[in-house]
Amino acid sequence: MMHKLPVKDSTSFFENVYDVVRRIPPGRITSYGAISEYLGLCKSARMVGWAMNAAHSAVNDIPAHRVVNRNGVLTGKHHFGGSSIMQQLLENEGVEIENDQVKNFNQLFWDPREK
DNA sequence: ACTCTGACGAACC
DNA sequence: TGGTTCGCCAGAG
């Protein structure tokens, strides 16, 4: 049978985003754009951030704090229930942050294609 | 069916 | 250098 696909299947871009984010190693960070590019949504980085917002509601252990924008700025920090929660989560992993921006962004950047 | 909204990013002025 | 506009497209109202 299976004439129809399940309501939500693994091809859902939500799942794809979550899967990538979950693979971000602690102490590393990546960008919305990198994820969207990796998923073939290259010009739809907004969708990634939007999926993350949905993930926030979900119970999943999604390290959303490891996803920042292309400049390494913690643009999503206000979605963690506090103004500095995201920053503290990152600092707790050894990521240095200054003025809401990740220091050594280029060095800590994790490319989804790495592994 | 339509309009508005976005945790982005790049182009444009 | 920096603010504005546009593209992207799925959800919500």
Tab-separated table of C-alpha atoms (C1' of nucleotides) in Angstrom:
chain	number	residue	atom	x	y	z
A	1	MET	CA	0.000	0.000	0.000
A	2	MET	CA	1.460	3.215	1.183
A	3	HIS	CA	-0.192	5.185	-1.512
A	4	LYS	CA	0.267	8.179	0.651
A	5	LEU	CA	3.242	9.224	2.645
A	6	PRO	CA	2.904	9.635	6.375
A	7	VAL	CA	1.975	13.056	7.611
A	8	LYS	CA	5.535	13.706	8.580
A	9	ASP	CA	8.358	11.725	7.112
A	10	SER	CA	12.095	12.012	7.366
A	11	THR	CA	12.233	14.097	4.228
A	12	SER	CA	10.605	16.934	6.050
A	13	PHE	CA	12.992	19.813	6.141
A	14	PHE	CA	12.338	20.100	9.856
A	15	GLU	CA	13.854	16.693	10.394
A	16	ASN	CA	16.732	17.450	8.106
A	17	VAL	CA	17.551	20.586	10.009
A	18	TYR	CA	17.269	18.902	13.370
A	19	ASP	CA	19.481	16.077	12.218
A	20	VAL	CA	22.224	18.442	11.177
A	21	VAL	CA	22.012	20.578	14.285
A	22	ARG	CA	22.165	17.552	16.540
A	23	ARG	CA	25.452	16.625	14.913
A	24	ILE	CA	27.149	19.885	15.736
A	25	PRO	CA	29.964	18.976	18.109
A	26	PRO	CA	30.029	20.703	21.507
A	27	GLY	CA	32.165	23.774	21.488
A	28	ARG	CA	31.603	24.244	17.794
A	29	ILE	CA	29.106	26.363	15.926
A	30	THR	CA	27.646	26.684	12.472
A	31	SER	CA	25.397	29.054	10.626
A	32	TYR	CA	21.853	28.971	9.343
A	33	GLY	CA	23.132	29.529	5.861
A	34	ALA	CA	25.565	26.630	6.050
A	35	ILE	CA	22.787	24.302	7.090
A	36	SER	CA	20.444	25.504	4.392
A	37	GLU	CA	23.156	25.168	1.824
A	38	TYR	CA	23.959	21.677	3.022
A	39	LEU	CA	20.303	20.712	2.744
A	40	GLY	CA	19.998	22.229	-0.693
A	41	LEU	CA	17.858	25.049	0.541
A	42	CYS	CA	20.735	27.355	-0.195
A	43	LYS	CA	18.714	30.509	-0.462
A	44	SER	CA	16.308	29.630	2.277
A	45	ALA	CA	18.373	30.115	5.382
A	46	ARG	CA	15.332	31.700	6.963
A	47	MET	CA	13.606	28.358	6.848
A	48	VAL	CA	16.367	26.905	8.980
A	49	GLY	CA	15.968	29.489	11.669
A	50	TRP	CA	12.279	29.070	11.443
A	51	ALA	CA	12.619	25.322	11.877
A	52	MET	CA	14.756	25.971	14.907
A	53	ASN	CA	11.999	28.028	16.389
A	54	ALA	CA	9.695	25.073	15.978
A	55	ALA	CA	12.383	22.894	17.493
A	56	HIS	CA	12.394	25.100	20.538
A	57	SER	CA	8.874	23.947	21.261
A	58	ALA	CA	9.814	20.376	20.609
A	59	VAL	CA	11.297	18.192	23.312
A	60	ASN	CA	14.257	17.266	21.187
A	61	ASP	CA	17.749	17.809	22.427
A	62	ILE	CA	18.571	20.250	19.741
A	63	PRO	CA	21.602	22.386	20.553
A	64	ALA	CA	20.123	25.412	18.881
A	65	HIS	CA	22.608	27.613	20.697
A	66	ARG	CA	25.302	26.254	18.394
A	67	VAL	CA	23.626	27.841	15.419
A	68	VAL	CA	24.376	31.474	14.767
A	69	ASN	CA	24.115	33.710	11.770
A	70	ARG	CA	26.778	34.109	9.136
A	71	ASN	CA	28.581	36.738	11.183
A	72	GLY	CA	28.728	34.596	14.289
A	73	VAL	CA	26.191	36.809	15.999
A	74	LEU	CA	23.791	35.199	18.458
A	75	THR	CA	20.733	36.434	16.667
A	76	GLY	CA	18.501	33.820	18.235
A	77	LYS	CA	19.426	34.471	21.830
A	78	HIS	CA	16.049	35.985	22.633
A	79	HIS	CA	14.421	32.658	21.929
A	80	PHE	CA	16.063	30.917	24.837
A	81	GLY	CA	13.884	32.445	27.440
A	82	GLY	CA	16.507	34.945	28.429
A	83	SER	CA	18.820	37.523	26.998
A	84	SER	CA	21.987	35.649	27.875
A	85	ILE	CA	21.003	31.999	28.057
A	86	MET	CA	22.361	31.242	24.626
A	87	GLN	CA	25.605	32.983	25.385
A	88	GLN	CA	26.056	31.111	28.621
A	89	LEU	CA	25.341	27.793	26.968
A	90	LEU	CA	28.075	28.493	24.474
A	91	GLU	CA	30.530	29.791	27.026
A	92	ASN	CA	29.852	26.677	29.027
A	93	GLU	CA	31.212	24.743	26.074
A	94	GLY	CA	34.266	26.910	25.843
A	95	VAL	CA	33.053	29.219	23.109
A	96	GLU	CA	34.185	32.752	23.735
A	97	ILE	CA	31.651	35.429	23.054
A	98	GLU	CA	32.072	39.137	22.899
A	99	ASN	CA	29.342	41.631	22.272
A	100	ASP	CA	26.883	38.901	21.261
A	101	GLN	CA	29.332	37.623	18.714
A	102	VAL	CA	31.356	34.419	18.670
A	103	LYS	CA	35.072	35.034	18.772
A	104	ASN	CA	37.163	32.905	16.444
A	105	PHE	CA	34.018	32.201	14.504
A	106	ASN	CA	35.937	31.011	11.507
A	107	GLN	CA	37.985	28.704	13.681
A	108	LEU	CA	35.047	27.192	15.543
A	109	PHE	CA	32.830	26.991	12.506
A	110	TRP	CA	31.578	23.494	11.853
A	111	ASP	CA	30.732	22.576	8.300
A	112	PRO	CA	27.878	20.040	8.089
A	113	ARG	CA	29.833	18.250	5.404
A	114	GLU	CA	32.700	17.536	7.745
A	115	LYS	CA	31.190	14.422	9.222
B	1	DA	C1'	-7.239	32.074	-1.301
B	2	DC	C1'	-4.583	35.857	0.560
B	3	DT	C1'	-1.522	38.441	3.625
B	4	DC	C1'	1.854	38.725	6.914
B	5	DT	C1'	5.738	37.061	9.319
B	6	DG	C1'	10.515	35.382	10.018
B	7	DA	C1'	16.502	32.644	14.927
B	8	DC	C1'	18.987	34.579	7.147
B	9	DG	C1'	21.772	36.284	3.525
B	10	DA	C1'	23.077	38.720	-0.401
B	11	DA	C1'	22.381	42.502	-3.361
B	12	DC	C1'	21.650	47.204	-3.717
B	13	DC	C1'	21.956	52.165	-3.021
C	1	DT	C1'	29.958	51.987	5.963
C	2	DG	C1'	25.461	51.137	6.706
C	3	DG	C1'	20.530	51.134	6.069
C	4	DT	C1'	17.027	49.216	2.825
C	5	DT	C1'	15.129	45.844	-0.409
C	6	DC	C1'	14.553	41.464	-2.251
C	7	DG	C1'	14.569	36.384	-2.534
C	8	DC	C1'	13.411	32.390	-0.242
C	9	DC	C1'	9.044	29.497	1.250
C	10	DA	C1'	6.419	27.189	4.941
C	11	DG	C1'	3.024	28.293	8.730
C	12	DA	C1'	-0.367	30.965	10.982
C	13	DG	C1'	-4.388	33.878	11.078
